Structures are given as structure tokens and as C-alpha cells.
Amino acid sequence: MPRWTRAKAAVPYIVGGTKITLDVLSKTVISVASQIITIIEGVKANRDDTKTLAGRLLGLVTVISEIHKDKTDNDISPDVRNSLNRLKSELDEISVEIEAMRVSTDTHTFKGFFKGIVLYSDNGGKIRGYTTRIGWAMNVFQVESRIGDSLRLLEVAEDTRHVRVVVDDVHVITQETHQHIAAIRGDIASIATRAPTSAMDVLPSSFVLPSRPPILYGRDKEIKDIAHRITTTESPRYAIHGPGGIGKTALSLEVMEHPDVAEKYGNSRHFVQCEQATTFALLIELIARGLGIEESSNDRMKDVISRLQDPDQPVLLILDNFETPWDIVGEKSRVESILCQITSLPHVAILLTMRSDAPPSTHVQWSLPWLDPISALTEDAAHALYVNVDPKADGDSSLDTLLAELSYMPLAITLMASMGRSGQRPTALLQAWRDKAGGTDLFRGTDKNKSVNISIQLSIDSNLMKSVPEALTLLSLLAMLPAGASMELLPSLALDIPNLVLAQVTLSEATLGYIDSGKQAMRLLSPVRSYVLKHQPASDSIKHTVYGAYAQFIANHNAEFGSPDFPEDARVLAAEETNLEAILPPSIQSGSRSAIEAAIDFSRYQRSTRPRLEVITCVVEVCRRNANLEPLARSLFILGEVEYFLGHYDEAQTAYQQASSAYGGLDDRLGVANCLKGLGNIHRVRGQYSEARAAYQRASGMCGELDDRRGVANCLVGCGEIHRMQNRYPDAQTAYQQASDIYGELRDRLGVANCLRGLGDINRMQDRYSEAQIAYQQASGMYGESGSQGGVADCLQSLGEIHRMQCRYLEAQKVYQQALSIYMKLGSRLGVENSLRSLGDIEQGLYKEAEDRDLGCWCGS
């Protein structure tokens, strides 16, 4: 669908106000834009020029409506009000002139052909002039940086949700271009459509499935039934539910590997281990990782929906052990909202496993009929499972009675058979089981839950475990770690366990723990971990050792963002992020300085990668409670930065102000200056330019007095942004250049790259394409040296825009292809969409060139 058609459909939706409330002035501006877009549709000539104008109008409409939604007239700052009034005046004049142009072009017929050519040229110049006239508004409202998010939030960009429509709708002129885009689509689609031999072959390298049993006894009927349902039902939503230890995870993995499921869903089969989701934010993060999303925005749920939104590719999402996030205290409604958002996508199949009697959430329309709760094994299947683990038990007269006492529960059978394999016969195990069941109230509950719990406790009390006391210590240690302990880090976590290797072997033989070969980690089965946390928690000594080991681990990988070591340190921390989010909050409750420092450093890492509030909020609370002013000031400042990056500007402003007060009490002027810079950033994004400039200037003065050169440079960049948005390009250029010089002296290549990119933007907006091209090329090189492939791709995309605007379509095509390749490697769906759309625009440009050549030949004849 052409952009001006999309714009025409979008703007009345906004003006109608069915979902968005706007102040009167913003709504008036959008209404005038709507009239212009409607008129543009009637202008039959100069389609490239009208398309560009309509695209800019659509960008302005979506951004203005987003940043001003739910605001009243009193909420609009004087600077923004002046900008809106100026824009309205410009649009009023453009509306009148372009309507006259439409009427004039409609009156021309074939008889006035040559006169029409002259008029075509004149009108093209006028339309390009209109586009230039609103260029300042594109800068003031930061359309280029905000347009991607705005389009999604307003739900008006149909082709953003379904990118291939754009490419299919454009005119295919050259065979090479057509084949290239088709090949790109093929690269993306072929992975999704092929039927791999194993899901392990196709899941992202950062995400590995849990271990599967070599044989799953007695579940053939269930596997076949579920596989049939999720491959034939429209929009399947099913829950495998039942007690812990019944085999829900193993069953879901077998369904995932079923040939019919592999054929339908191919590479779009995703398994998420929700047992690790101890917070709402962590649940979203785990789903994002399960989908292989490496690049992130400040809204991880948006990343998830963006990755899932292609309606042409069916997706299977398995959420294992969903009871963990479902039972988070006070978060049920938010967890439910995740389910509702994902299930709103009809092409996404949901299969979750959960310890329950029914599927969760009454707001999700679960497919009917529901799956029956998973039943225990049949007697024959239970016997086969036991004998497979302990072949010597076959024929034992007490085995069938023992299996009945175990309620034919798979995990209970596996644990007991593991003890049998070490020398205990079914008769002895049966007596031990009965003694344990009758001797304590510890095992109250349903028969099935009771069977599993007793079996776990008997395994813990077994001769095998008693022969290696360190195994019990390791068991309680592993229960602390929802993601398990990496083999590399485990020795430092287990300093109190002298015979660590023997303890690992013992846990594996007892089937209480297992080695996750894919992640090179040792883990506990979910029911075992839940039981150990409740009944065999780690001692204070073990906790202290684990807390200290993780604090040192963070201290060893705390490089500052932008430094050469940061990418590698971030990769290492990301691998332990789930465990760190579980370990750090309890570790800082004692007020330990090392634990607090570790939590602050970890929060700095999260601020620079995927901003999260859980850990830093906990640090602030502990420091306030203990009246520890210095770490309180630093943690409040980081809290302000996290809130800012999440777009929570009111909360960020409060945190910065409180941090500034704390720094003031410590006579820390550099801390106060940093808070002022943060407040300046908030004012700037709100369009409060006078306040932002004042904050930057105060902060810059303080940084200069303290010889904080990087701080001065950061303030200059902020001032440069203000100048750029207010169309004061010379002032912006001076600020960026001064900041770049300082960053260069500090050897901060990322800072220099950002300034060069800003200079490129300034030159491009002024149609100084040669200067812009040089700046983008230099920035791209520095981004590459700094390890920022996203920055490289963004610069390539901007270079492509320069070539396209100068009608150098083949050069533009080349750099768009390069950007697309990087975006695909990064897993950036938005980047891929933008590059594909740009390649579609190139095809239109080539079509226009061919059309002009044909017209010239016809006139010459």
C-alpha cells in the first residue's frame, strides 16, 4: 500500500480520537495534515514528490499524536506550543496551494501534453519546496528517531506489521533487484519452512533446550494427540497441566520434536523455561531470549510482539513451568497481560506446561476441548521405566507393589530406580518408602505430589548421598540458582565443597541433578529444586560463599559502557543474568558493602543493555533503610538513568532530584553535575528546551571546574541536540564538533562516532549530501572499531538515504543490502523492516527512471 494511502487511512483514526486523547492544538495540526494527505491522493502527477511529502506528514502525525496523547492544553510547554502554531501556519498555506495544484493538473488532457510537461516540472519543484518547508518540524519533533515506535504504538502502519506487502506492491524493474529481494525473503523464509531433524539444530546458539529422556515411556497417545491438535487447530492454545514430576516438560519436548510439528513450524518452534521467571520483567526477558532476540529496545514486550508479528509464518511458543511466573505475588494481572498480548496473534500457537488442574487465565480463549490433566503412567509403562534404569529389578516380587505405592509417577519411579541401581532392592525401597510416608507430616498432599516428595527425600537420605556428604551441600547450592551453575563458575561458588567432582557425579547418579551439556551447566529438575528450596535450604555459610563469588564475578566484569572491554564483559554477565537477578536482592539485605557495590555495578550493566528496575530498586531501599548516603546517591542516580531509558520521565526526574540532594549532602559536585545532565535530558525529550539548556550549561560549568572532560562533552552533545531540533544548524554543528574533539582526546571512539553521526544528520537535513556522506562513513568506521554493529548498520541506512535522495539508486541499493545483512545478524526486526522497505523504494525509483527514459524516447520520436 503506498505511503500516502496509509497516511490517509491513519490520520482520521487519530483525529477521530477513538483511542487517543489529544490537546486541541495538536489535534488541529493533525486535522490540517489529514486534509493535505487527502488532497495529495488526487494529484496524479509528481508521484515521487507527493509520496515523500505524504511520508513526512505521516511521520509528523504519528509522532505528535504519540508524544501528546492524554495531554491537555495546559500540559504543552511554550516552546512546543510555538512550534505547533508555526507548523499549523505552514500547513494551512500548503493546503491551499496544493489544492490549486490538484485542480490544475486535473484539467490537462493529452492535447495539452507538452504544456503538462512544463507544469509537471513546476509542480515537482513546488512539492519539494513544501517538503523542505516542514523539514524544521521533522527535527523539532525528532521524527526520524521516534517514527518506528510511533507507527507501532498507533497501530496504523499495516506494512510495518507485514513488511513483505511493501516489497510485493512496488514495481519490479530490473531482474537483478527483483532476484535480490526475493533471495532475501527466501533466506528468512527458508529457515522457517524447512523441517529440521532436531530443534537443537535451529534454536539460537544462546538458547538451548533442557535435556530430553532417551525414551519417554507410556506417552505415545498424548504425544500424538497434542501434536495433531497444534498442527490442525486454528490458533491453537493448549495447556499441559498436572502435578510436579508427572513428566510435563518431557512431554512438551517430545511434542516439539514430532515430525508433523517440525514440518509445520520449522525454525519457529521456541521453548521458554519459565521456571527461571521469578519476576514479571524476567518472564518477558526469558521469552525474548527464547525467541532469539539479541537486539533490544527499552520495551522488551514490544520486541517480543515485533518478532512474532509476521502472519505468514506460524509460530509455536512453549512456555514450560508457567506456574512460576503465574504465582508471583502481586503480578498475576501483568503476567496475564503477556498471555493476552501473545494470544492476540492468531498465527502463534501456545503450548504451556503448568502444575495445576486447569489452564491459567480466564481472559485467554483456550482451545476446546481442553487437554485432560496428564495422568500417571500405566502399570506396564511404569514397570518398563523402572527396569530401564535398574535392569536387575526385573522379576522382583515387590516391584509392582512399590510402583503402585509411587502412584506410577515418572519422577518418583526414576528416583527410586536410581537408588535401586546403586544396590537397594525393591523390597528394601518399599519398606523405606512406607516408613518415610508414615513417620512425618512432611508429605501431606495428594497421592501424586506425596509420591514425588517422598521419593525426593528418600533420594536425599539414600546411602549413595550419605556416602558423599558434599553432594547434599551441592544440592542446596544449586537450588539457589534458577539457571543452574555454569561449569566454569561452579568451583568459585563451591569453595566449601572439597570433593566437587565427586559431589557432581553423586547428584547425577541419584538423578537429583543433571549436566546441561548445551549450556555447560549443572542443574536440578524443577520439582527437585522446588522441594530442596523448601525443605533443604542452603546454610548461611553456603549463601555467604555464593554471594561473595558473584560479587567478585561482577567486579571482574564491570567495564564502562563504550570502553573496549564492555562488549565481552556484557556477554559474560548476560550468561549469568538470571542467576544474578535471583542472588543479588537477598545478598544486599544484610547491608554488605561488597554486595551493594556488586548490585550497583550490575545495574550499570543493565542500564546500558536492557534496563531493568528490580535490582536497583532493591539497592535504593536497602541504602535508605541503612542511611548509607554515598551508595544511596549512586544508586538513585542509576535508578534515574534506568527510568529515563525506560521512558518513565516523571520517575526519572524524581530519582535524579533525590540523587542530586544526596550528592549535595556529600559535597560531591561531580555527582550533582551528572544529575543536572540527566535532568537536562528529560527536559530536552519533553521539548522544554529552555530548561534543558539551563541544566546542561550548569552541568558543563561544574564539569569544567572539576576537569571532567567527558562530562563537558556529554553536555555539549545535549546542547547540540537542542540546536538541531530548533533548526539552529550552525550552533548544533559547533557543539557536536567541540564534543567530538574532547571525545577524541579521551580516546572515546564511541563518543566520537555518535558526534559524527549527529553531524551527518545535520548536513543531510540541509541537503549537504557530500559532507553528510563523509560524516556517516567516518562514524561507521568508528562504530565498527567500537564493536557497535548496530551503529554501523544505522550509518549504512543513512548513507542509503543520501544516495536515494540523489537518485543514485544502484549505490543506495548496495548499502541498503549491507545494512540489511547486519540487521539480520543482529536479529533486529525493525532494522530488517526498514531496509526491506528502503529496497522497495529503490525499485520504485528505478521504475521512475525507466518511465522517464521511455517518455524521453517517445517525445524524441
GROMACS .gro file of C-alpha atoms in nm, residues 441-664:
model
  224
  441ASP     CA    1   0.352  -3.485   5.833
  442LEU     CA    2   0.609  -3.350   5.589
  443PHE     CA    3   0.449  -3.527   5.297
  444ARG     CA    4   0.089  -3.418   5.320
  445GLY     CA    5  -0.090  -3.357   4.990
  446THR     CA    6  -0.231  -3.552   4.701
  447ASP     CA    7  -0.106  -3.904   4.642
  448LYS     CA    8   0.087  -3.799   4.332
  449ASN     CA    9   0.257  -3.500   4.497
  450LYS     CA   10   0.323  -3.709   4.804
  451SER     CA   11   0.488  -3.980   4.594
  452VAL     CA   12   0.725  -3.735   4.433
  453ASN     CA   13   0.814  -3.557   4.758
  454ILE     CA   14   0.880  -3.881   4.945
  455SER     CA   15   1.091  -4.010   4.659
  456ILE     CA   16   1.298  -3.691   4.656
  457GLN     CA   17   1.354  -3.712   5.031
  458LEU     CA   18   1.444  -4.082   5.012
  459SER     CA   19   1.696  -4.000   4.738
  460ILE     CA   20   1.843  -3.729   4.959
  461ASP     CA   21   1.862  -3.976   5.252
  462SER     CA   22   1.998  -4.260   5.038
  463ASN     CA   23   2.324  -4.439   5.112
  464LEU     CA   24   2.461  -4.301   4.787
  465MET     CA   25   2.409  -3.941   4.904
  466LYS     CA   26   2.525  -4.019   5.259
  467SER     CA   27   2.849  -4.165   5.123
  468VAL     CA   28   2.933  -3.824   4.976
  469PRO     CA   29   2.812  -3.556   5.222
  470GLU     CA   30   2.933  -3.282   4.987
  471ALA     CA   31   2.659  -3.388   4.743
  472LEU     CA   32   2.388  -3.256   4.978
  473THR     CA   33   2.574  -2.926   5.009
  474LEU     CA   34   2.595  -2.901   4.631
  475LEU     CA   35   2.225  -2.985   4.605
  476SER     CA   36   2.124  -2.693   4.828
  477LEU     CA   37   2.367  -2.463   4.644
  478LEU     CA   38   2.222  -2.550   4.303
  479ALA     CA   39   1.869  -2.487   4.431
  480MET     CA   40   1.966  -2.121   4.480
  481LEU     CA   41   2.036  -2.081   4.108
  482PRO     CA   42   1.732  -2.089   3.877
  483ALA     CA   43   1.953  -2.117   3.568
  484GLY     CA   44   2.190  -2.372   3.721
  485ALA     CA   45   2.562  -2.328   3.785
  486SER     CA   46   2.795  -2.294   3.488
  487MET     CA   47   3.081  -2.541   3.496
  488GLU     CA   48   3.327  -2.251   3.468
  489LEU     CA   49   3.187  -2.059   3.765
  490LEU     CA   50   3.091  -2.357   3.985
  491PRO     CA   51   3.434  -2.402   4.153
  492SER     CA   52   3.427  -2.045   4.288
  493LEU     CA   53   3.067  -2.093   4.407
  494ALA     CA   54   3.153  -2.421   4.579
  495LEU     CA   55   3.463  -2.330   4.777
  496ASP     CA   56   3.312  -2.513   5.077
  497ILE     CA   57   3.284  -2.836   4.876
  498PRO     CA   58   3.629  -3.001   4.863
  499ASN     CA   59   3.522  -3.304   4.655
  500LEU     CA   60   3.323  -3.109   4.398
  501VAL     CA   61   3.360  -3.350   4.109
  502LEU     CA   62   3.255  -3.645   4.324
  503ALA     CA   63   2.955  -3.446   4.450
  504GLN     CA   64   2.850  -3.373   4.092
  505VAL     CA   65   2.878  -3.738   3.994
  506THR     CA   66   2.676  -3.840   4.301
  507LEU     CA   67   2.390  -3.598   4.224
  508SER     CA   68   2.380  -3.722   3.868
  509GLU     CA   69   2.374  -4.088   3.976
  510ALA     CA   70   2.093  -4.012   4.221
  511THR     CA   71   1.904  -3.837   3.936
  512LEU     CA   72   1.862  -3.529   4.156
  513GLY     CA   73   2.075  -3.316   3.927
  514TYR     CA   74   2.198  -3.330   3.571
  515ILE     CA   75   2.460  -3.177   3.347
  516ASP     CA   76   2.308  -2.949   3.085
  517SER     CA   77   2.564  -3.016   2.813
  518GLY     CA   78   2.427  -2.745   2.585
  519LYS     CA   79   2.480  -2.470   2.842
  520GLN     CA   80   2.773  -2.641   3.015
  521ALA     CA   81   2.595  -2.609   3.348
  522MET     CA   82   2.470  -2.831   3.627
  523ARG     CA   83   2.102  -2.800   3.714
  524LEU     CA   84   1.824  -2.955   3.918
  525LEU     CA   85   1.493  -3.077   3.784
  526SER     CA   86   1.215  -2.829   3.859
  527PRO     CA   87   1.027  -3.044   4.118
  528VAL     CA   88   1.356  -3.129   4.290
  529ARG     CA   89   1.461  -2.763   4.308
  530SER     CA   90   1.123  -2.659   4.450
  531TYR     CA   91   1.142  -2.929   4.715
  532VAL     CA   92   1.502  -2.852   4.815
  533LEU     CA   93   1.435  -2.478   4.844
  534LYS     CA   94   1.155  -2.550   5.087
  535HIS     CA   95   1.293  -2.842   5.285
  536GLN     CA   96   1.673  -2.842   5.240
  537PRO     CA   97   1.772  -2.475   5.200
  538ALA     CA   98   2.136  -2.374   5.180
  539SER     CA   99   2.318  -2.292   5.500
  540ASP     CA  100   2.424  -1.937   5.582
  541SER     CA  101   2.783  -2.039   5.510
  542ILE     CA  102   2.695  -2.159   5.159
  543LYS     CA  103   2.488  -1.846   5.093
  544HIS     CA  104   2.776  -1.624   5.206
  545THR     CA  105   3.017  -1.805   4.973
  546VAL     CA  106   2.780  -1.782   4.676
  547TYR     CA  107   2.708  -1.414   4.740
  548GLY     CA  108   3.079  -1.337   4.764
  549ALA     CA  109   3.162  -1.534   4.449
  550TYR     CA  110   2.902  -1.349   4.245
  551ALA     CA  111   3.014  -1.014   4.385
  552GLN     CA  112   3.369  -1.090   4.271
  553PHE     CA  113   3.238  -1.215   3.937
  554ILE     CA  114   3.068  -0.881   3.875
  555ALA     CA  115   3.375  -0.687   3.991
  556ASN     CA  116   3.581  -0.878   3.732
  557HIS     CA  117   3.342  -0.778   3.451
  558ASN     CA  118   3.239  -0.419   3.524
  559ALA     CA  119   3.381  -0.233   3.224
  560GLU     CA  120   3.217   0.101   3.149
  561PHE     CA  121   2.983   0.126   2.852
  562GLY     CA  122   3.178   0.243   2.547
  563SER     CA  123   3.509   0.100   2.666
  564PRO     CA  124   3.685  -0.170   2.457
  565ASP     CA  125   3.620  -0.436   2.722
  566PHE     CA  126   3.249  -0.368   2.760
  567PRO     CA  127   3.116  -0.596   2.480
  568GLU     CA  128   3.293  -0.902   2.621
  569ASP     CA  129   3.204  -0.820   2.983
  570ALA     CA  130   2.842  -0.767   2.880
  571ARG     CA  131   2.838  -1.107   2.708
  572VAL     CA  132   2.971  -1.278   3.021
  573LEU     CA  133   2.724  -1.102   3.252
  574ALA     CA  134   2.433  -1.178   3.020
  575ALA     CA  135   2.502  -1.551   3.055
  576GLU     CA  136   2.455  -1.523   3.434
  577GLU     CA  137   2.183  -1.256   3.435
  578THR     CA  138   1.902  -1.487   3.550
  579ASN     CA  139   2.104  -1.612   3.847
  580LEU     CA  140   2.228  -1.264   3.934
  581GLU     CA  141   1.875  -1.129   3.949
  582ALA     CA  142   1.789  -1.409   4.193
  583ILE     CA  143   2.104  -1.379   4.404
  584LEU     CA  144   2.163  -1.004   4.436
  585PRO     CA  145   1.840  -0.892   4.611
  586PRO     CA  146   1.881  -1.127   4.911
  587SER     CA  147   2.257  -1.074   4.919
  588ILE     CA  148   2.227  -0.699   4.983
  589GLN     CA  149   1.969  -0.725   5.261
  590SER     CA  150   2.245  -0.751   5.521
  591GLY     CA  151   2.386  -0.418   5.402
  592SER     CA  152   2.714  -0.581   5.294
  593ARG     CA  153   2.920  -0.317   5.115
  594SER     CA  154   3.062  -0.564   4.862
  595ALA     CA  155   2.713  -0.693   4.779
  596ILE     CA  156   2.579  -0.339   4.736
  597GLU     CA  157   2.873  -0.243   4.514
  598ALA     CA  158   2.814  -0.555   4.305
  599ALA     CA  159   2.444  -0.475   4.269
  600ILE     CA  160   2.522  -0.116   4.163
  601ASP     CA  161   2.776  -0.235   3.904
  602PHE     CA  162   2.529  -0.494   3.773
  603SER     CA  163   2.261  -0.226   3.746
  604ARG     CA  164   2.500  -0.009   3.545
  605TYR     CA  165   2.542  -0.300   3.306
  606GLN     CA  166   2.164  -0.344   3.280
  607ARG     CA  167   2.119   0.029   3.223
  608SER     CA  168   2.347   0.005   2.919
  609THR     CA  169   2.196  -0.315   2.777
  610ARG     CA  170   1.842  -0.398   2.886
  611PRO     CA  171   1.728  -0.152   3.153
  612ARG     CA  172   1.557  -0.325   3.446
  613LEU     CA  173   1.431  -0.192   3.778
  614GLU     CA  174   1.423  -0.491   4.014
  615VAL     CA  175   1.783  -0.495   4.140
  616ILE     CA  176   1.849  -0.120   4.151
  617THR     CA  177   1.519  -0.055   4.329
  618CYS     CA  178   1.620  -0.308   4.593
  619VAL     CA  179   1.958  -0.134   4.637
  620VAL     CA  180   1.790   0.202   4.689
  621GLU     CA  181   1.555   0.057   4.952
  622VAL     CA  182   1.840  -0.107   5.148
  623CYS     CA  183   2.059   0.205   5.138
  624ARG     CA  184   1.770   0.420   5.256
  625ARG     CA  185   1.693   0.181   5.538
  626ASN     CA  186   2.056   0.179   5.649
  627ALA     CA  187   2.103   0.556   5.593
  628ASN     CA  188   2.405   0.477   5.378
  629LEU     CA  189   2.427   0.808   5.193
  630GLU     CA  190   2.712   0.754   4.945
  631PRO     CA  191   2.583   0.432   4.780
  632LEU     CA  192   2.230   0.576   4.808
  633ALA     CA  193   2.333   0.873   4.594
  634ARG     CA  194   2.491   0.649   4.328
  635SER     CA  195   2.203   0.402   4.325
  636LEU     CA  196   1.947   0.683   4.296
  637PHE     CA  197   2.141   0.824   4.000
  638ILE     CA  198   2.143   0.485   3.824
  639LEU     CA  199   1.774   0.445   3.907
  640GLY     CA  200   1.716   0.779   3.734
  641GLU     CA  201   1.907   0.661   3.427
  642VAL     CA  202   1.716   0.332   3.411
  643GLU     CA  203   1.381   0.508   3.444
  644TYR     CA  204   1.490   0.756   3.174
  645PHE     CA  205   1.585   0.481   2.930
  646LEU     CA  206   1.254   0.309   3.001
  647GLY     CA  207   1.071   0.631   2.913
  648HIS     CA  208   0.945   0.686   3.270
  649TYR     CA  209   1.036   1.055   3.275
  650ASP     CA  210   0.846   1.159   3.591
  651GLU     CA  211   1.007   0.878   3.791
  652ALA     CA  212   1.347   0.955   3.639
  653GLN     CA  213   1.317   1.321   3.730
  654THR     CA  214   1.232   1.234   4.092
  655ALA     CA  215   1.527   0.995   4.117
  656TYR     CA  216   1.771   1.248   3.967
  657GLN     CA  217   1.649   1.518   4.207
  658GLN     CA  218   1.686   1.288   4.508
  659ALA     CA  219   2.030   1.177   4.390
  660SER     CA  220   2.135   1.540   4.345
  661SER     CA  221   2.026   1.616   4.701
  662ALA     CA  222   2.222   1.317   4.833
  663TYR     CA  223   2.532   1.415   4.635
  664GLY     CA  224   2.494   1.769   4.769
   0.00000   0.00000   0.00000
